[in-house]
PDB file of C-alpha atoms in Angstrom:
ATOM      1  CA  MET A 717       0.411  11.560  27.263  1.00  0.00           C
ATOM      2  CA  GLU A 718      -2.185  11.022  24.962  1.00  0.00           C
ATOM      3  CA  ILE A 719       0.436   9.711  21.586  1.00  0.00           C
ATOM      4  CA  ASN A 720       1.042   7.154  24.553  1.00  0.00           C
ATOM      5  CA  SER A 721      -2.385   5.701  25.003  1.00  0.00           C
ATOM      6  CA  LYS A 722      -3.483   5.943  21.078  1.00  0.00           C
ATOM      7  CA  ILE A 723       0.165   3.604  20.824  1.00  0.00           C
ATOM      8  CA  GLU A 724      -0.934   1.346  22.851  1.00  0.00           C
ATOM      9  CA  LYS A 725      -4.198   0.577  21.710  1.00  0.00           C
ATOM     10  CA  ALA A 726      -3.117   0.529  18.030  1.00  0.00           C
ATOM     11  CA  LYS A 727      -0.495  -2.638  19.779  1.00  0.00           C
ATOM     12  CA  LYS A 728      -3.639  -4.119  20.570  1.00  0.00           C
ATOM     13  CA  GLY A 729      -5.260  -3.231  17.004  1.00  0.00           C
ATOM     14  CA  ASP A 730      -7.764  -0.710  17.198  1.00  0.00           C
ATOM     15  CA  GLN A 731      -8.337   1.121  14.357  1.00  0.00           C
ATOM     16  CA  ILE A 732      -9.051   4.797  15.754  1.00  0.00           C
ATOM     17  CA  ALA A 733      -5.549   4.674  16.764  1.00  0.00           C
ATOM     18  CA  PHE A 734      -4.152   3.684  14.046  1.00  0.00           C
ATOM     19  CA  THR A 735      -6.211   6.462  12.631  1.00  0.00           C
ATOM     20  CA  PHE A 736      -5.340   9.089  15.084  1.00  0.00           C
ATOM     21  CA  LEU A 737      -1.338   7.543  14.943  1.00  0.00           C
ATOM     22  CA  LEU A 738      -2.071   8.523  11.343  1.00  0.00           C
ATOM     23  CA  ASP A 739      -2.805  11.214  11.014  1.00  0.00           C
ATOM     24  CA  HIS A 740      -0.820  12.582  13.765  1.00  0.00           C
ATOM     25  CA  TYR A 741       2.666  11.895  12.092  1.00  0.00           C
ATOM     26  CA  TRP A 742       1.797  11.528   8.426  1.00  0.00           C
ATOM     27  CA  ASN A 743       2.780  15.327   7.476  1.00  0.00           C
ATOM     28  CA  GLU A 744       5.713  15.234   9.232  1.00  0.00           C
ATOM     29  CA  VAL A 745       6.557  11.513   7.694  1.00  0.00           C
ATOM     30  CA  TYR A 746       5.418  12.873   4.920  1.00  0.00           C
ATOM     31  CA  GLY A 747       7.294  16.493   4.549  1.00  0.00           C
ATOM     32  CA  PHE A 748      10.531  15.024   5.787  1.00  0.00           C
ATOM     33  CA  MET A 749      10.484  12.684   2.321  1.00  0.00           C
ATOM     34  CA  LEU A 750       9.441  14.815  -0.149  1.00  0.00           C
ATOM     35  CA  LYS A 751      12.642  17.445   1.241  1.00  0.00           C
ATOM     36  CA  ARG A 752      14.333  14.512   0.223  1.00  0.00           C
ATOM     37  CA  THR A 753      13.305  13.029  -2.739  1.00  0.00           C
ATOM     38  CA  GLU A 754      11.566  16.174  -3.948  1.00  0.00           C
ATOM     39  CA  ASN A 755       8.634  14.496  -6.007  1.00  0.00           C
ATOM     40  CA  GLU A 756       5.907  14.224  -4.293  1.00  0.00           C
ATOM     41  CA  THR A 757       4.612  10.672  -6.219  1.00  0.00           C
ATOM     42  CA  THR A 758       7.722   8.992  -4.352  1.00  0.00           C
ATOM     43  CA  ALA A 759       7.388  10.636  -1.051  1.00  0.00           C
ATOM     44  CA  GLU A 760       3.289   9.847  -1.193  1.00  0.00           C
ATOM     45  CA  ASP A 761       4.255   6.343  -2.219  1.00  0.00           C
ATOM     46  CA  ILE A 762       7.379   5.844   0.657  1.00  0.00           C
ATOM     47  CA  THR A 763       4.905   7.372   3.778  1.00  0.00           C
ATOM     48  CA  ILE A 764       2.382   5.206   3.011  1.00  0.00           C
ATOM     49  CA  GLU A 765       4.759   1.930   3.130  1.00  0.00           C
ATOM     50  CA  THR A 766       6.010   3.639   5.980  1.00  0.00           C
ATOM     51  CA  PHE A 767       2.989   3.744   8.068  1.00  0.00           C
ATOM     52  CA  SER A 768       2.117   0.223   6.785  1.00  0.00           C
ATOM     53  CA  LYS A 769       5.734  -1.529   7.772  1.00  0.00           C
ATOM     54  CA  ALA A 770       5.243   0.446  11.654  1.00  0.00           C
ATOM     55  CA  PHE A 771       1.440  -0.493  12.180  1.00  0.00           C
ATOM     56  CA  ASP A 772       2.926  -3.651  10.808  1.00  0.00           C
ATOM     57  CA  LYS A 773       5.562  -4.111  13.436  1.00  0.00           C
ATOM     58  CA  ILE A 774       3.869  -2.074  15.905  1.00  0.00           C
ATOM     59  CA  ALA A 775       4.417  -4.305  18.776  1.00  0.00           C
ATOM     60  CA  SER A 776       7.888  -4.099  18.716  1.00  0.00           C
ATOM     61  CA  TYR A 777       7.930  -0.249  19.361  1.00  0.00           C
ATOM     62  CA  ASN A 778      10.448   0.195  21.835  1.00  0.00           C
ATOM     63  CA  THR A 779       8.446   3.828  23.887  1.00  0.00           C
ATOM     64  CA  GLU A 780      11.924   4.578  24.963  1.00  0.00           C
ATOM     65  CA  PHE A 781      12.097   6.219  21.489  1.00  0.00           C
ATOM     66  CA  GLN A 782      10.171   9.026  20.156  1.00  0.00           C
ATOM     67  CA  PHE A 783       7.507   7.290  18.396  1.00  0.00           C
ATOM     68  CA  ASN A 784       8.247  10.423  15.068  1.00  0.00           C
ATOM     69  CA  THR A 785      11.861   8.841  15.175  1.00  0.00           C
ATOM     70  CA  TRP A 786      10.871   5.385  15.193  1.00  0.00           C
ATOM     71  CA  LEU A 787       8.703   6.126  11.875  1.00  0.00           C
ATOM     72  CA  ILE A 788      11.410   8.463  10.526  1.00  0.00           C
ATOM     73  CA  ALA A 789      14.287   5.363  11.059  1.00  0.00           C
ATOM     74  CA  ILE A 790      11.209   3.593   9.254  1.00  0.00           C
ATOM     75  CA  ALA A 791      11.125   6.240   6.044  1.00  0.00           C
ATOM     76  CA  LYS A 792      14.604   5.863   5.598  1.00  0.00           C
ATOM     77  CA  ASN A 793      15.361   2.527   5.775  1.00  0.00           C
ATOM     78  CA  VAL A 794      12.519   2.276   2.920  1.00  0.00           C
ATOM     79  CA  TYR A 795      13.954   4.878   1.113  1.00  0.00           C
ATOM     80  CA  ILE A 796      17.313   3.282   1.121  1.00  0.00           C
ATOM     81  CA  ASP A 797      15.703   0.439  -0.363  1.00  0.00           C
ATOM     82  CA  LEU A 798      14.560   2.139  -3.258  1.00  0.00           C
ATOM     83  CA  LEU A 799      17.047   3.501  -4.287  1.00  0.00           C
ATOM     84  CA  ARG A 800      19.018   0.474  -4.058  1.00  0.00           C
ATOM     85  CA  LYS A 801      16.064  -1.443  -6.177  1.00  0.00           C
ATOM     86  CA  LYS A 802      16.453   1.924  -8.975  1.00  0.00           C
ATOM     87  CA  LYS A 803      20.183   1.056  -9.145  1.00  0.00           C
ATOM     88  CA  THR A 804      19.458  -2.806  -9.766  1.00  0.00           C
ATOM     89  CA  ASN A 805      16.880  -2.403 -12.620  1.00  0.00           C
ATOM     90  CA  LEU A 806      18.282  -2.254 -16.345  1.00  0.00           C
ATOM     91  CA  PHE A 807      16.293  -1.114 -18.967  1.00  0.00           C
ATOM     92  CA  ILE A 808      17.027  -2.698 -22.283  1.00  0.00           C
ATOM     93  CA  GLU A 809      16.171  -0.914 -25.440  1.00  0.00           C
ATOM     94  CA  ILE A 810      14.447  -2.034 -28.104  1.00  0.00           C
ATOM     95  CA  THR A 811      13.780  -0.222 -31.230  1.00  0.00           C
ATOM     96  CA  ASP A 812      10.175   0.995 -33.105  1.00  0.00           C
ATOM     97  CA  ASN A 813      11.132  -1.820 -35.170  1.00  0.00           C
ATOM     98  CA  GLU A 814      11.531  -4.433 -33.012  1.00  0.00           C
ATOM     99  CA  ASP A 815       8.300  -3.502 -31.094  1.00  0.00           C
ATOM    100  CA  GLN A 816       6.637  -3.689 -34.480  1.00  0.00           C
ATOM    101  CA  GLN A 817       7.750  -6.973 -35.315  1.00  0.00           C
ATOM    102  CA  ALA A 818       6.749  -8.419 -31.554  1.00  0.00           C
ATOM    103  CA  TYR A 819       3.500  -6.405 -32.153  1.00  0.00           C
ATOM    104  CA  ASN A 820       2.829  -8.082 -35.167  1.00  0.00           C
ATOM    105  CA  ILE A 821       3.310 -11.459 -34.108  1.00  0.00           C
ATOM    106  CA  ALA A 822       1.448 -12.218 -30.721  1.00  0.00           C
ATOM    107  CA  ASP A 823      -2.189 -12.644 -31.545  1.00  0.00           C
ATOM    108  CA  PRO A 824      -3.804 -10.519 -28.687  1.00  0.00           C
ATOM    109  CA  THR A 825      -7.674 -12.062 -28.915  1.00  0.00           C
ATOM    110  CA  PRO A 826      -8.217 -14.620 -25.699  1.00  0.00           C
ATOM    111  CA  SER A 827      -8.311 -18.131 -26.723  1.00  0.00           C
ATOM    112  CA  ALA A 828     -11.217 -20.372 -24.966  1.00  0.00           C
ATOM    113  CA  GLU A 829      -8.788 -21.884 -22.600  1.00  0.00           C
ATOM    114  CA  ASP A 830      -7.627 -18.156 -21.561  1.00  0.00           C
ATOM    115  CA  ALA A 831     -11.232 -16.408 -20.764  1.00  0.00           C
ATOM    116  CA  LEU A 832     -11.945 -19.836 -19.216  1.00  0.00           C
ATOM    117  CA  ILE A 833      -8.791 -19.658 -16.957  1.00  0.00           C
ATOM    118  CA  LYS A 834      -9.485 -15.675 -16.462  1.00  0.00           C
ATOM    119  CA  GLU A 835     -12.874 -16.356 -15.252  1.00  0.00           C
ATOM    120  CA  GLN A 836     -12.419 -19.718 -13.000  1.00  0.00           C
ATOM    121  CA  ASN A 837      -8.674 -16.831 -11.254  1.00  0.00           C
ATOM    122  CA  LEU A 838     -12.102 -14.377 -10.915  1.00  0.00           C
ATOM    123  CA  SER A 839     -14.205 -16.542  -8.833  1.00  0.00           C
ATOM    124  CA  ARG A 840     -10.881 -17.317  -6.851  1.00  0.00           C
ATOM    125  CA  LEU A 841      -9.770 -13.917  -6.139  1.00  0.00           C
ATOM    126  CA  LEU A 842     -13.580 -13.087  -5.083  1.00  0.00           C
ATOM    127  CA  LEU A 843     -13.820 -15.741  -2.542  1.00  0.00           C
ATOM    128  CA  CYS A 844     -10.846 -14.699  -1.052  1.00  0.00           C
ATOM    129  CA  ILE A 845     -11.568 -10.953  -1.055  1.00  0.00           C
ATOM    130  CA  LYS A 846     -14.835 -12.216   1.041  1.00  0.00           C
ATOM    131  CA  GLU A 847     -12.540 -13.833   3.267  1.00  0.00           C
ATOM    132  CA  LEU A 848     -11.421 -10.250   4.852  1.00  0.00           C
ATOM    133  CA  LYS A 849     -12.939  -8.048   7.101  1.00  0.00           C
ATOM    134  CA  PRO A 850     -15.979  -5.924   5.279  1.00  0.00           C
ATOM    135  CA  HIS A 851     -13.929  -2.539   5.324  1.00  0.00           C
ATOM    136  CA  TYR A 852     -11.153  -4.017   3.378  1.00  0.00           C
ATOM    137  CA  GLN A 853     -13.741  -5.754   1.263  1.00  0.00           C
ATOM    138  CA  GLU A 854     -15.116  -2.410   0.726  1.00  0.00           C
ATOM    139  CA  VAL A 855     -11.875  -0.139  -0.474  1.00  0.00           C
ATOM    140  CA  ILE A 856     -10.619  -3.085  -2.821  1.00  0.00           C
ATOM    141  CA  GLN A 857     -14.184  -3.304  -4.540  1.00  0.00           C
ATOM    142  CA  LEU A 858     -14.264   0.783  -5.263  1.00  0.00           C
ATOM    143  CA  ARG A 859     -10.770   0.952  -5.849  1.00  0.00           C
ATOM    144  CA  TYR A 860     -10.125  -1.975  -8.378  1.00  0.00           C
ATOM    145  CA  PHE A 861     -13.697  -3.476  -9.165  1.00  0.00           C
ATOM    146  CA  GLN A 862     -15.289   0.057  -9.592  1.00  0.00           C
ATOM    147  CA  GLU A 863     -11.459   2.022 -10.175  1.00  0.00           C
ATOM    148  CA  MET A 864     -12.282   5.077  -8.462  1.00  0.00           C
ATOM    149  CA  SER A 865      -9.250   7.130  -7.661  1.00  0.00           C
ATOM    150  CA  TYR A 866      -8.296   7.472  -3.957  1.00  0.00           C
ATOM    151  CA  GLN A 867     -10.395  10.749  -3.714  1.00  0.00           C
ATOM    152  CA  GLU A 868     -13.492   9.354  -4.492  1.00  0.00           C
ATOM    153  CA  ILE A 869     -12.558   6.478  -2.162  1.00  0.00           C
ATOM    154  CA  ALA A 870     -12.058   8.932   0.877  1.00  0.00           C
ATOM    155  CA  VAL A 871     -15.306  11.006   0.164  1.00  0.00           C
ATOM    156  CA  LYS A 872     -17.601   7.847  -0.102  1.00  0.00           C
ATOM    157  CA  ILE A 873     -16.128   6.724   2.676  1.00  0.00           C
ATOM    158  CA  ASN A 874     -16.109   9.529   4.874  1.00  0.00           C
ATOM    159  CA  GLU A 875     -12.619   9.030   5.679  1.00  0.00           C
ATOM    160  CA  PRO A 876      -8.823  11.209   5.259  1.00  0.00           C
ATOM    161  CA  LEU A 877      -6.992  10.511   2.044  1.00  0.00           C
ATOM    162  CA  SER A 878      -3.491   8.992   3.878  1.00  0.00           C
ATOM    163  CA  SER A 879      -6.198   6.812   6.144  1.00  0.00           C
ATOM    164  CA  VAL A 880      -7.954   5.410   2.371  1.00  0.00           C
ATOM    165  CA  LYS A 881      -4.163   5.059   1.048  1.00  0.00           C
ATOM    166  CA  VAL A 882      -2.951   2.654   4.488  1.00  0.00           C
ATOM    167  CA  LYS A 883      -5.830   0.730   4.380  1.00  0.00           C
ATOM    168  CA  LEU A 884      -6.507   0.186   0.525  1.00  0.00           C
ATOM    169  CA  LEU A 885      -2.945  -1.248   1.199  1.00  0.00           C
ATOM    170  CA  ARG A 886      -3.189  -2.725   4.636  1.00  0.00           C
ATOM    171  CA  ALA A 887      -6.666  -4.723   2.920  1.00  0.00           C
ATOM    172  CA  LYS A 888      -4.044  -5.479  -0.424  1.00  0.00           C
ATOM    173  CA  LYS A 889      -1.575  -7.586   2.041  1.00  0.00           C
ATOM    174  CA  LEU A 890      -4.376  -9.736   4.092  1.00  0.00           C
ATOM    175  CA  LEU A 891      -5.236 -10.493   0.935  1.00  0.00           C
ATOM    176  CA  ALA A 892      -2.173 -11.697  -0.841  1.00  0.00           C
ATOM    177  CA  GLU A 893      -1.612 -13.802   2.924  1.00  0.00           C
ATOM    178  CA  ILE A 894      -5.111 -14.607   2.075  1.00  0.00           C
ATOM    179  CA  ILE A 895      -5.003 -15.731  -1.481  1.00  0.00           C
ATOM    180  CA  GLU A 896      -1.190 -17.788  -0.984  1.00  0.00           C
ATOM    181  CA  ARG A 897      -3.182 -19.335   1.841  1.00  0.00           C
ATOM    182  CA  ASN A 898      -5.481 -21.070  -0.265  1.00  0.00           C
ATOM    183  CA  ARG A 899      -3.555 -22.062  -3.161  1.00  0.00           C
TER     184      ARG A 899
END
């Protein structure tokens, strides 16, 4: 019964309910994906993406099905998408000689125009970040400006590592929407 009430609260945007669901189902989804991928990083990335998609679409969750079944179905789809992307990625071999030629041509020194553009883009980005809720601003700040690891952020804000990952993923999605809106 508690799970159903947490799902209903999450549908209404309750962050505590989201965190509860994340903590409650994380190991199940992660373990399922780890068996399939046999790679901890890939399993973790898929699990994060799964929860992000699930939380974005939680209003469409049908209570006739078990919540974990719904999450596993999403995880399978994320995994299939990942496999499709890997299939379509083609790599072109570049010899050391060609690489050195390209390096010799490229001038890594930024021009005055490059510096100005970078400064203007950073100012715009900071304005967009200020539109986020404070807890999203904080994780963006810690990760990308203070360059803290996920684990360091979890310790700093006193939240589980899995919550930090999902919060950061949601913050990036919201930030992308704000940036797109402000173009």
